[in-house]
Coordinates of C-alpha atoms and ligand atoms in Angstrom, one line a residue:
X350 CA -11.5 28.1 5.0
X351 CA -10.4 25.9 2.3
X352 CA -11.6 22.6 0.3
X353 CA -9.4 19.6 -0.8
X354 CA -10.0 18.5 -4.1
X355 CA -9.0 15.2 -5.0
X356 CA -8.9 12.8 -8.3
X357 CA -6.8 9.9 -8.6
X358 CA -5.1 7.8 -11.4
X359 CA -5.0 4.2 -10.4
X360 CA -2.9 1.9 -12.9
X361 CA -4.0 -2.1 -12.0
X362 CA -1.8 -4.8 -13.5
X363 CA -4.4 -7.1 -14.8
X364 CA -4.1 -10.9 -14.4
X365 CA -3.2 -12.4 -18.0
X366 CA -0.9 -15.1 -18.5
X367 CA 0.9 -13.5 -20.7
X368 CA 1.7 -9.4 -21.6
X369 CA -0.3 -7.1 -23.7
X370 CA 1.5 -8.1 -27.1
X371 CA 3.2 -10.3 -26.9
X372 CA 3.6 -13.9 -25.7
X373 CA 6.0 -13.5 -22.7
X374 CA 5.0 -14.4 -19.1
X375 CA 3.4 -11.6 -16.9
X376 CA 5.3 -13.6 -14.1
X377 CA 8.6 -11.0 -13.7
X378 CA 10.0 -12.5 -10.8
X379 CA 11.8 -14.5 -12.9
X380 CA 15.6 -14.5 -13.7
X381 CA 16.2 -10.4 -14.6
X382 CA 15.1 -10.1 -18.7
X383 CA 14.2 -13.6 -18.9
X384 CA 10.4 -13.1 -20.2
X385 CA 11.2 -10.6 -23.0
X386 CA 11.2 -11.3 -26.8
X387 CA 12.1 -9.3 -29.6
X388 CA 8.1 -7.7 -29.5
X389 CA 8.3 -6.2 -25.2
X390 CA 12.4 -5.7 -26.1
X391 CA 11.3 -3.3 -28.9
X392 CA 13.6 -4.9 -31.6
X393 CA 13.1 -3.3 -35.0
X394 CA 10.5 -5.3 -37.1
X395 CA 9.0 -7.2 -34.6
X396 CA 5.0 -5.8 -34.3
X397 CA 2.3 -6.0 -31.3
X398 CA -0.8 -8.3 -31.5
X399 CA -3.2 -7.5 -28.8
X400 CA -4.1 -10.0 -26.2
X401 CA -7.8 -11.0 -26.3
X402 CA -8.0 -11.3 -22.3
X403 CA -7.1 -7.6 -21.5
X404 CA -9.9 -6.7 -23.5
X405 CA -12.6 -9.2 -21.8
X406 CA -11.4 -7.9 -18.2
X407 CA -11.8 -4.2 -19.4
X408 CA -15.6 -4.9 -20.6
X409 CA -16.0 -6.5 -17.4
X410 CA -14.3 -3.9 -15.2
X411 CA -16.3 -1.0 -17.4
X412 CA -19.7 -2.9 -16.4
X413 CA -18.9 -3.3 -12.5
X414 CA -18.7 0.7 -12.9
X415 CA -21.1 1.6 -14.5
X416 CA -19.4 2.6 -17.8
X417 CA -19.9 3.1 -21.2
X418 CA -18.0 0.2 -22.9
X419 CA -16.3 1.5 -26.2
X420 CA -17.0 -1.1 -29.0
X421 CA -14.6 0.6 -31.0
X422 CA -11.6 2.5 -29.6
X423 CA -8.1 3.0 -30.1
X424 CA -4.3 3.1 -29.3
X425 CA -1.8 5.4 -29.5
X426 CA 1.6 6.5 -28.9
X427 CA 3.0 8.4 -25.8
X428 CA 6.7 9.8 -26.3
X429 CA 9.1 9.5 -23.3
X430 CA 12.4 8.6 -23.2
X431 CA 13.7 6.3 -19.7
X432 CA 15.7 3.7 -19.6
X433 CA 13.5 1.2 -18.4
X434 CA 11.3 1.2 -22.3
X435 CA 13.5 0.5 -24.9
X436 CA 11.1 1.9 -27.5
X437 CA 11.0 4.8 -26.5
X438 CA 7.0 5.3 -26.2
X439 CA 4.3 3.9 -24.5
X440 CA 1.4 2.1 -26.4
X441 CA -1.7 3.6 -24.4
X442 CA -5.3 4.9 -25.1
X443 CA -5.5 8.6 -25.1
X444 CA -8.3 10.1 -27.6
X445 CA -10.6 6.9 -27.2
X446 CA -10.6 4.7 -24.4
X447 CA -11.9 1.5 -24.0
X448 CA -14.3 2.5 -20.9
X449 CA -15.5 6.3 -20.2
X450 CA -18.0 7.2 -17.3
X451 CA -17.9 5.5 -14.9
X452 CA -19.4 5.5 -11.4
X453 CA -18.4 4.5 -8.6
X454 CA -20.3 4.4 -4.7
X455 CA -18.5 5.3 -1.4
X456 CA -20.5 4.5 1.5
X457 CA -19.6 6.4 4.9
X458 CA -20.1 5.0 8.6
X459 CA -23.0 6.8 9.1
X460 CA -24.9 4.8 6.2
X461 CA -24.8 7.7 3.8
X462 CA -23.2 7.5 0.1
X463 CA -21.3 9.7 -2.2
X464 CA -21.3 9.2 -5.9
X465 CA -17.3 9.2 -7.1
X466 CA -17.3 9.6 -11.2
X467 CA -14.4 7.7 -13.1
X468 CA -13.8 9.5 -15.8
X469 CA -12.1 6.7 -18.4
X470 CA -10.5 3.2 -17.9
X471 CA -7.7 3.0 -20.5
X472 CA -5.3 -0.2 -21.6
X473 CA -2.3 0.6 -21.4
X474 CA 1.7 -1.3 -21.3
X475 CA 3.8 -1.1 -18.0
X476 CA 7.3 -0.2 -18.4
X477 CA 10.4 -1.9 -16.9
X478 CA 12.1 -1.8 -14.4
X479 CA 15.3 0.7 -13.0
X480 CA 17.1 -1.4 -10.2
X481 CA 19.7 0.6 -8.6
X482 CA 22.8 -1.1 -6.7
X483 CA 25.4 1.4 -5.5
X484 CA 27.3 3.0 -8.3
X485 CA 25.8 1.3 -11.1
X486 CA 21.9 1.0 -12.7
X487 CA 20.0 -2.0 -13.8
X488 CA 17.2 -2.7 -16.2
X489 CA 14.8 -5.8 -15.6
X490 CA 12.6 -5.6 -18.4
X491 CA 10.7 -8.6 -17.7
X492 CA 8.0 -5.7 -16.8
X493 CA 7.5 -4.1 -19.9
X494 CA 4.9 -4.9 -21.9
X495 CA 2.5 -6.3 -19.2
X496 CA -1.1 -5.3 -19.3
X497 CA -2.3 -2.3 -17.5
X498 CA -5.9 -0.9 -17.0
X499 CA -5.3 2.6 -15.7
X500 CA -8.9 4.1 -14.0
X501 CA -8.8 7.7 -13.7
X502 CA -11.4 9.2 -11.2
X503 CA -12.8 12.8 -11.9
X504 CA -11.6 15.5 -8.9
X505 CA -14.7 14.7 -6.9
X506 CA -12.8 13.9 -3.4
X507 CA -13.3 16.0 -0.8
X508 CA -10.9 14.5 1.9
X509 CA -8.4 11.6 2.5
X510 CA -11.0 9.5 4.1
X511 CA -13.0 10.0 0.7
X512 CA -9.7 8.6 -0.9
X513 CA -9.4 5.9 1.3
X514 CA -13.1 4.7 0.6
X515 CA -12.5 4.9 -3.0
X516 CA -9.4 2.7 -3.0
X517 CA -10.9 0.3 -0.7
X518 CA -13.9 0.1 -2.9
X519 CA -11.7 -0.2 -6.1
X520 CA -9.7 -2.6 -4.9
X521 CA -12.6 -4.8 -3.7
X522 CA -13.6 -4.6 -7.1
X523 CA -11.1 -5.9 -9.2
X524 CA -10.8 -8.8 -7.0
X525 CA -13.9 -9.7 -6.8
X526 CA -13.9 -9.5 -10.3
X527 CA -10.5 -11.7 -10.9
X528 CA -9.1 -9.2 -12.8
X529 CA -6.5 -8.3 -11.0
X530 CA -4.5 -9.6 -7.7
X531 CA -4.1 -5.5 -7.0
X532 CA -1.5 -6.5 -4.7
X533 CA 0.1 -3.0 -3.3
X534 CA 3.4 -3.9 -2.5
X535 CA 3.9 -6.1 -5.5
X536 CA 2.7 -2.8 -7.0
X537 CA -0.3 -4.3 -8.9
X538 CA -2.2 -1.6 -7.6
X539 CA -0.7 1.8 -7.9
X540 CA -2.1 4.9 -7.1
X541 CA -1.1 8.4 -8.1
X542 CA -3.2 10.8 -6.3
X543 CA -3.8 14.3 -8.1
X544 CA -4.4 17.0 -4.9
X545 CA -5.2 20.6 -5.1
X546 CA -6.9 23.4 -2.3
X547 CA -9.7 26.0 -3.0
X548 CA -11.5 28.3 -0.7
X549 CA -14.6 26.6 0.4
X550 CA -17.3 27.9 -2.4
X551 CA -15.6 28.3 -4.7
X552 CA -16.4 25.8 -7.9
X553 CA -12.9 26.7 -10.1
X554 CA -10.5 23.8 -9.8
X555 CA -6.9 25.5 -8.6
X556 CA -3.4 24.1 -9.4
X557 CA -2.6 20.1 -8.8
X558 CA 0.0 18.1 -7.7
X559 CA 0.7 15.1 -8.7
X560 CA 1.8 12.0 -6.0
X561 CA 3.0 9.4 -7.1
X562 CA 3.1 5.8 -6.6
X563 CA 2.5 5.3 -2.9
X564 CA 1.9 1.9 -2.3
X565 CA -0.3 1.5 1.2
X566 CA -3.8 3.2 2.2
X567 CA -1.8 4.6 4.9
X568 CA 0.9 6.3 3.5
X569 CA -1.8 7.8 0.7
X570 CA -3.7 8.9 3.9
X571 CA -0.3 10.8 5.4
X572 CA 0.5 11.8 2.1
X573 CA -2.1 14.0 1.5
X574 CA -2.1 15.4 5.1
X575 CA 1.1 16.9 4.6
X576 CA 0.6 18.1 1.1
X577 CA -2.9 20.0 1.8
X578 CA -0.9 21.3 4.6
X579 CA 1.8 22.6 2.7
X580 CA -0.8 23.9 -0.3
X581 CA -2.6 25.8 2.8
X582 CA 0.5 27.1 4.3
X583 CA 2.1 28.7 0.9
X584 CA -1.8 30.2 0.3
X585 CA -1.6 31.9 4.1
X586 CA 1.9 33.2 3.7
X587 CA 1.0 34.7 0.2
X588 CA 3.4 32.4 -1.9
X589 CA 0.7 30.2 -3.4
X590 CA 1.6 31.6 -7.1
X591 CA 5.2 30.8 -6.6
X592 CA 5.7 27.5 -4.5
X593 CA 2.4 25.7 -5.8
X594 CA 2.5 24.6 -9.8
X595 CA 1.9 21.6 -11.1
X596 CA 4.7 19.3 -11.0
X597 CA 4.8 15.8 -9.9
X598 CA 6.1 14.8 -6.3
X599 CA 7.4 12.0 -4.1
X600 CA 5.8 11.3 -1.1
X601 CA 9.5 10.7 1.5
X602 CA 7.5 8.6 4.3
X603 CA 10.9 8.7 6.6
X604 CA 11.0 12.4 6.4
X605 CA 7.2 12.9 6.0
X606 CA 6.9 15.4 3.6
X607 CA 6.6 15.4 -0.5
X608 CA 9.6 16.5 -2.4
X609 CA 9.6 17.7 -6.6
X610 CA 10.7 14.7 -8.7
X611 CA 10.5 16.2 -11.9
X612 CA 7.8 19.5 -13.7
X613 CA 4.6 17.9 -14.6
X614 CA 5.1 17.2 -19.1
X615 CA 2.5 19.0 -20.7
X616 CA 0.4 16.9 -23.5
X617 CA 2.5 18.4 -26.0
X618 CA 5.7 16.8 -24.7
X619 CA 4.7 13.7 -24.9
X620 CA 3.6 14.0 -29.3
X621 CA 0.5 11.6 -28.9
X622 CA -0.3 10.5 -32.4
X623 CA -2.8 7.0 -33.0
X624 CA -0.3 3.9 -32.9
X625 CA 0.5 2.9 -36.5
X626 CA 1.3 -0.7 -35.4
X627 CA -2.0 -1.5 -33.9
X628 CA -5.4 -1.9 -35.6
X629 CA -8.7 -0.4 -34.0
X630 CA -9.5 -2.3 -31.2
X631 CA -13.1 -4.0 -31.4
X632 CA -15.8 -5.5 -28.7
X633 CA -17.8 -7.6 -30.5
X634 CA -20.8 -8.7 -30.0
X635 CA -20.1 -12.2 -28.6
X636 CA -17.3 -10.5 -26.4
X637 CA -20.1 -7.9 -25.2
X638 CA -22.5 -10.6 -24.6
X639 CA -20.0 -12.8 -22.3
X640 CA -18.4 -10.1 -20.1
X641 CA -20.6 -7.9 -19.4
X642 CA -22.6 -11.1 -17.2
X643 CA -20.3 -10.1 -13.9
X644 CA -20.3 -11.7 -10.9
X645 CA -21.9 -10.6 -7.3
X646 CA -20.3 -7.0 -6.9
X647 CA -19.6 -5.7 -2.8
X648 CA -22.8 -3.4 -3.1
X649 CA -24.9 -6.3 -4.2
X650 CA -23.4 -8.7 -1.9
X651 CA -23.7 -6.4 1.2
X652 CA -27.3 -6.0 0.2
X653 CA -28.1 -9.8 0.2
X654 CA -26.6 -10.3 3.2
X655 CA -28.6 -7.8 4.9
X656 CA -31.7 -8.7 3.1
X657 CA -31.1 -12.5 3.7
X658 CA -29.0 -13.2 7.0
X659 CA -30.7 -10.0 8.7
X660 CA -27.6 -8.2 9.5
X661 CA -26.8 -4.5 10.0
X662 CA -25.0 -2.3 7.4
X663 CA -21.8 -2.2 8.9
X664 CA -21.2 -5.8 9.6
X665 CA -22.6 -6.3 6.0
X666 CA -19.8 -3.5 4.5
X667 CA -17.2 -5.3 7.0
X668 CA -17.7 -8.5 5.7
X669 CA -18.2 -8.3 2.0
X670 CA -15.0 -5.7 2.0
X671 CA -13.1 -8.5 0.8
X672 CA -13.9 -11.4 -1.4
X673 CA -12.5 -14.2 1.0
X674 CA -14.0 -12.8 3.9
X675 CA -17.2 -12.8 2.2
X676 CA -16.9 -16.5 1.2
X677 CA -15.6 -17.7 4.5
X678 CA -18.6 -16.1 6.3
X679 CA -20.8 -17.7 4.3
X680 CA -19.5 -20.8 4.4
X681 CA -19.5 -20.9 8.5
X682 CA -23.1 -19.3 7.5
X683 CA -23.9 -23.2 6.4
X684 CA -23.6 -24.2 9.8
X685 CA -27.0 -22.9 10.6
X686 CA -25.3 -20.2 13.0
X687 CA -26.9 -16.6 13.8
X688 CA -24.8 -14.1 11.6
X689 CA -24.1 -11.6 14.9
X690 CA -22.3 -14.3 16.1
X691 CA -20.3 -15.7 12.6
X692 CA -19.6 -11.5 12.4
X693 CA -18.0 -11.8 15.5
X694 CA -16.0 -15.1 15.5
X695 CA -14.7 -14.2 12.5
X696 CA -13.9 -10.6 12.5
X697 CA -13.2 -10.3 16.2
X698 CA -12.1 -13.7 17.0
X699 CA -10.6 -15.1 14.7
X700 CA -8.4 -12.0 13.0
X701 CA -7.8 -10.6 16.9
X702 CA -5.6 -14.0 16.6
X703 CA -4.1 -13.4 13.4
X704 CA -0.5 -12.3 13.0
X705 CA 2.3 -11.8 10.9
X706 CA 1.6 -13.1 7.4
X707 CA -1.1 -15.1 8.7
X708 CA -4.5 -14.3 7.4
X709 CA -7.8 -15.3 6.0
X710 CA -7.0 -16.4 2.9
X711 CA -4.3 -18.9 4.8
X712 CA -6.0 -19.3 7.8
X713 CA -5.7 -22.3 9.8
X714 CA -9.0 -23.0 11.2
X715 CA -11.2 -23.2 8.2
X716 CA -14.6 -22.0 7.7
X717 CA -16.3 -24.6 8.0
X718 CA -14.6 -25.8 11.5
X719 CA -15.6 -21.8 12.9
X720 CA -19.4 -22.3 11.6
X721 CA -19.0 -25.7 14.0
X722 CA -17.6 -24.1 16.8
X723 CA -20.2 -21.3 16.5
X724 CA -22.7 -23.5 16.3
X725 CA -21.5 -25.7 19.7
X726 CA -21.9 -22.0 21.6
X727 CA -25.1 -22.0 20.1
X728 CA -26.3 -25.6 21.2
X729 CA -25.2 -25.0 24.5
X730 CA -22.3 -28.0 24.3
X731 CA -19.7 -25.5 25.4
X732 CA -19.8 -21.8 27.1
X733 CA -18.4 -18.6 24.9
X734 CA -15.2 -19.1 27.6
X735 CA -14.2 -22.3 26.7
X736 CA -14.8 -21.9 23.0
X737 CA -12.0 -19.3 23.2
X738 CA -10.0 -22.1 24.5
X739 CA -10.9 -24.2 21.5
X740 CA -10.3 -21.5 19.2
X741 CA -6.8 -21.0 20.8
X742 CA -6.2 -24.8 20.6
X743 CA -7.4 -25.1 16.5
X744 CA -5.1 -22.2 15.8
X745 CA -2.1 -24.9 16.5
X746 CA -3.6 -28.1 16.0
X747 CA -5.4 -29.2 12.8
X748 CA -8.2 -30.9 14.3
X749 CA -12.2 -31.3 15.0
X750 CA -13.7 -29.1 17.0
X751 CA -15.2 -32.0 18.6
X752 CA -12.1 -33.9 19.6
X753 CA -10.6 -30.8 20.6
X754 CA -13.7 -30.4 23.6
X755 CA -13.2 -34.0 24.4
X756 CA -9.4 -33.2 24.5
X757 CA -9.6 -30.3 27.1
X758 CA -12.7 -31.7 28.8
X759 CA -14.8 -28.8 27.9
X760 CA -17.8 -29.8 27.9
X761 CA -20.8 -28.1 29.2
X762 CA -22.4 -29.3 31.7
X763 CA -26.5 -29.0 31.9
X764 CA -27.3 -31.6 33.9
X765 CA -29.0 -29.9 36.7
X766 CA -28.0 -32.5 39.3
X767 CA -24.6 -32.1 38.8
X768 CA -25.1 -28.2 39.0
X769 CA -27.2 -28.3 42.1
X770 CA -24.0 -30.2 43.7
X771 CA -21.7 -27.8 43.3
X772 CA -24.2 -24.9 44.2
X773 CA -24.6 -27.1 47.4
X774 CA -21.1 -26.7 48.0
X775 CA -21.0 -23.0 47.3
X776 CA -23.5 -22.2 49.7
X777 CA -22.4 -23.3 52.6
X778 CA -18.9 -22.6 52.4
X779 CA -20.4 -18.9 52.4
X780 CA -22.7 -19.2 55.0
X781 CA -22.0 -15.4 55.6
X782 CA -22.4 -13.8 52.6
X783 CA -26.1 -16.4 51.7
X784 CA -27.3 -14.4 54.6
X785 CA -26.4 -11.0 53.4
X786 CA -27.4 -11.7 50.0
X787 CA -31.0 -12.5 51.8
X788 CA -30.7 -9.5 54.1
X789 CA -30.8 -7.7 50.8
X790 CA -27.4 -7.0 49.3
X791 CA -28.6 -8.7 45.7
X792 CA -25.7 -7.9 44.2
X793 CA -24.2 -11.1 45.7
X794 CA -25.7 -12.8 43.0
X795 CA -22.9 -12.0 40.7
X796 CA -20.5 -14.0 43.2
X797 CA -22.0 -16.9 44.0
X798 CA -22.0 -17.3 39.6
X799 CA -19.0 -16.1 39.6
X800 CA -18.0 -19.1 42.2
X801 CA -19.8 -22.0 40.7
X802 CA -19.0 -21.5 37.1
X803 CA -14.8 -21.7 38.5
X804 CA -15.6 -24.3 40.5
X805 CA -16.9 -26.1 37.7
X806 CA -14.0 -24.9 35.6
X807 CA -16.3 -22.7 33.1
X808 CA -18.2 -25.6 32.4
X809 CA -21.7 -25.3 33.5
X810 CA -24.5 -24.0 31.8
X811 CA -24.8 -20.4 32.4
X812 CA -28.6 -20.3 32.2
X813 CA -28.8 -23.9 34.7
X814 CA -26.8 -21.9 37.1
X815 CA -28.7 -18.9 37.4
X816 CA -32.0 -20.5 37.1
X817 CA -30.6 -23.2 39.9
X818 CA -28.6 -20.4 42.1
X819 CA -32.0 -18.0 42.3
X820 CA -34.6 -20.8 43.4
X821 CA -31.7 -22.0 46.2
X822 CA -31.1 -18.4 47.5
X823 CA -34.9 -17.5 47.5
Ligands
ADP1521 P1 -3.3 14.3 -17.1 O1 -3.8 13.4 -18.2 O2 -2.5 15.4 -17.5 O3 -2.7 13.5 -16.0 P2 -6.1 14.6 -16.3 O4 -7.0 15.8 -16.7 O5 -6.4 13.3 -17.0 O6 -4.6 15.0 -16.5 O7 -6.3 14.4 -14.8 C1 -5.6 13.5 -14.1 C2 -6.2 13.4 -12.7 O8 -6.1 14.6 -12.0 C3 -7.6 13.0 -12.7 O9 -7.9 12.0 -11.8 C4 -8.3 14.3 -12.3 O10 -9.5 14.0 -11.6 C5 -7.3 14.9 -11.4 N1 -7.4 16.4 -11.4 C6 -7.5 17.2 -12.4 N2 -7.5 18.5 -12.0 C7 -7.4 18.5 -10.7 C8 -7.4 19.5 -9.6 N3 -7.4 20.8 -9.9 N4 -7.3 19.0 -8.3 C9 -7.3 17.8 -8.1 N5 -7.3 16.8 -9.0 C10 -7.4 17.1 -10.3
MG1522 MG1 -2.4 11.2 -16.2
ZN1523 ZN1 7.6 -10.3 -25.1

């Protein structure tokens, strides 16, 4: 039997106005090479300066971890030679990184936890970008030089749901921190995941590979499928030694399988020596002060929504998994609605009617008109059925939920006399079946609701009904 080990190197492009050292725009969907300057373009002479910002959104990032917070550390220089950086290195933090362990809490559905540990958070500058059209290769380097934290987890993942929870968690994170927009396909959140087998028991860590730069939870989750599989497969057919070495692979989604890109450079290749152009980088005190205050974290946030609105873990964990769901709830929370049902007009309702690029951030019904829908359930104006047909209706139209149940003529009715009419009218167009339902075949009682709430269009009271069908049938 075998165990995965898993640790994975997350680079997140962190939300300045303007790149690492110089003054360019971060914004590179620009016109190809229009943000550059002589400083990201690597022109002899010109020298870094460090922007403040991506020091203040590490210290914050370091204390939503758990991390020591480096008041000194430093950069230095990675050799490798690509097209897409024109000097030639990377400016990055190897011997002392600005945040070193770190912590960080994956919960699991049954409402246990596992403690992942982050090893470092280091700054470091993205590259360009290769753009290949047919025959010939592009650079954009409007790319290079933007600010990168990259968070390095120690091998402490023991499956790809482990991953999964990890990512999610991470990402939640940096948003909820406003560090970071961690968009995946805009690759703003990139993950290289570091994967290697070992029988079960045994504590040594076997040979990695390395895979890179997949950019959706579920393509990380099929990715490491197939490459345990083929770790396993070489280890059963006695070619471990040869086929498995550490290299670095593509993940080839079409074909499903991981393929070599290139032998995994050992430190030596890249000649790491401290950056001569940079000063030591230095958290002051004021800096310290300021950033470490952090807002409302997911853990925190799931707690006080269990502690205050009463609700289970999981719908707590659902919720707060993002920062926009979290706010929406609580503003429909305002409303003076039970959470159980906010939870599920929100996560069930509303979402079930989400499509395409439509979702809660863009929504069309806001909060606040859900929290007032919710609550017209709850007061008894209108039945769960026709509040469906509401919610249909505000998905189109941007109006009140109140003109939009005078609109359809939704109302609920309670007033008993109305009721007692059309139960009247039930009951003796099925003589018949009153008399079975007395002769003792009680589960007629279903029907006759069944008949009065259609006849009434969905429109009566639920509770009237019953209460109004069982004293005319006994
Ligand atoms: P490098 O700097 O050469 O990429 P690191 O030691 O920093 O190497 O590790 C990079 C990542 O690989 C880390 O996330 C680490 O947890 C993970 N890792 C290291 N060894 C293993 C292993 N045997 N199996 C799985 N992951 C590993
Ligand atoms: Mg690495
Ligand atoms: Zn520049």
């Amino acid at each position: 039997m075998f165990e995965i080990v898993i640790g994975l190197e997350v680079h997140v492009q962190l939300n300045t106005k303007t790149k690492l050292f110089c003054s360019c725009p971060t914004s590179f969907n620009h016109q190809q090479n229009s943000n550059t300057c002589p400083t990201c373009l690597a022109l002899p002479g010109a020298l870094p300066v460090l922007n403040r910002s991506v020091l203040e959104k590490s210290v914050m990032f370091g204390t939503a971890v758990h991390a020591t917070i480096n008041r000194t550390s430093y950069f230095d220089r990675k050799s490798y030679f690509y097209p897409d950086s024109p000097s030639a290195y990377q400016i990055t933090q190897l011997y002392t990184p600005i945040v070193e362990h770190g912590t960080l809490q994956i919960d699991f559905e049954d409402g246990s936890h596992k403690v992942i540990r982050i090893n470092r958070a280091h700054i470091e500058a993205d590259a360009g970008k290769n753009i290949h059209e047919g025959d010939i290769s592009k650079v954009d380097l409007n790319r290079a030089g933007t600010p990168l934290l990259e968070i390095v987890s120690e091998p402490d993942m023991r499956s790809s749901d482990e991953v999964i929870l990890y990512l999610k968690k991470l990402h939640a994170i940096v948003r909820y921190l406003d560090i970071s927009d961690a968009n995946m396909q805009e690759g703003s959140f990139r993950v290289d995941v570091n994967v290697s087998i070992r029988p079960k028991g045994d504590d040594k860590l076997y040979t990695r590979v390395e895979i890179k730069n997949i950019n959706s939870f579920r393509f990380i989750q099929k990715a490491i499928e197939i490459e345990v599989a083929r770790q396993i497969e070489a280890w059963e057919d006695g070619v471990y030694d040869e086929e498995i070495y550490q290299e670095t692979r593509l993940f080839d989604q079409s074909k499903q399988e991981t393929r070599s890109m290139r032998g995994k450079e050992e430190a030596a290749d890249y000649r790491y020596f401290p950056e001569p152009d940079l000063l030591k980088v230095v958290v002051d005190d004021a800096m310290y002060e300021t950033f470490t205050q952090i807002p409302e974290l997911p853990d925190e946030k799931r707690a006080r929504f269990v502690r205050e609105y009463g609700m289970n873990t999981y719908n707590a964990s659902v919720i707060t998994s993002s920062l926009e769901m979290a706010c929406y709830f609580e503003t429909m929370m305002r409303e003076g609605i039970s959470a159980k049902n906010a939870t599920t007009w929100l996560t069930v309702e509303l979402q079930g009617r989400f499509s395409g690029h439509v979702n809660i951030e863009n929504s069309p019904v806001s909060a606040r008109t859900l929290g007032v829908l919710v609550k017209r359930i709850e007061d008894q104006t209108i039945s769960g059925k026709a509040a469906k047909e509401v919610l249909d209706y505000l998905m189109e139209h941007d109006v009140s939920v109140e003109s939009v149940i005078e609109t359809l003529g939704l109302k609920q009715v309670s007033d008993t006399g109305a009721i007692e009419k059309i139960v009247d009218e039930i009951l003796a167009a099925n003589a018949d079946k009153v008399q079975e339902y007395r002769n003792g075949k009680e589960k007629l009682f279903g029907f006759f609701v069944g008949q009065t709430m259609k006849a009434s269009r969905g429109s009566a009271n639920p509770q009237a009904v019953n209460d109004i069908l069982k004293s005319k049938l006994s």
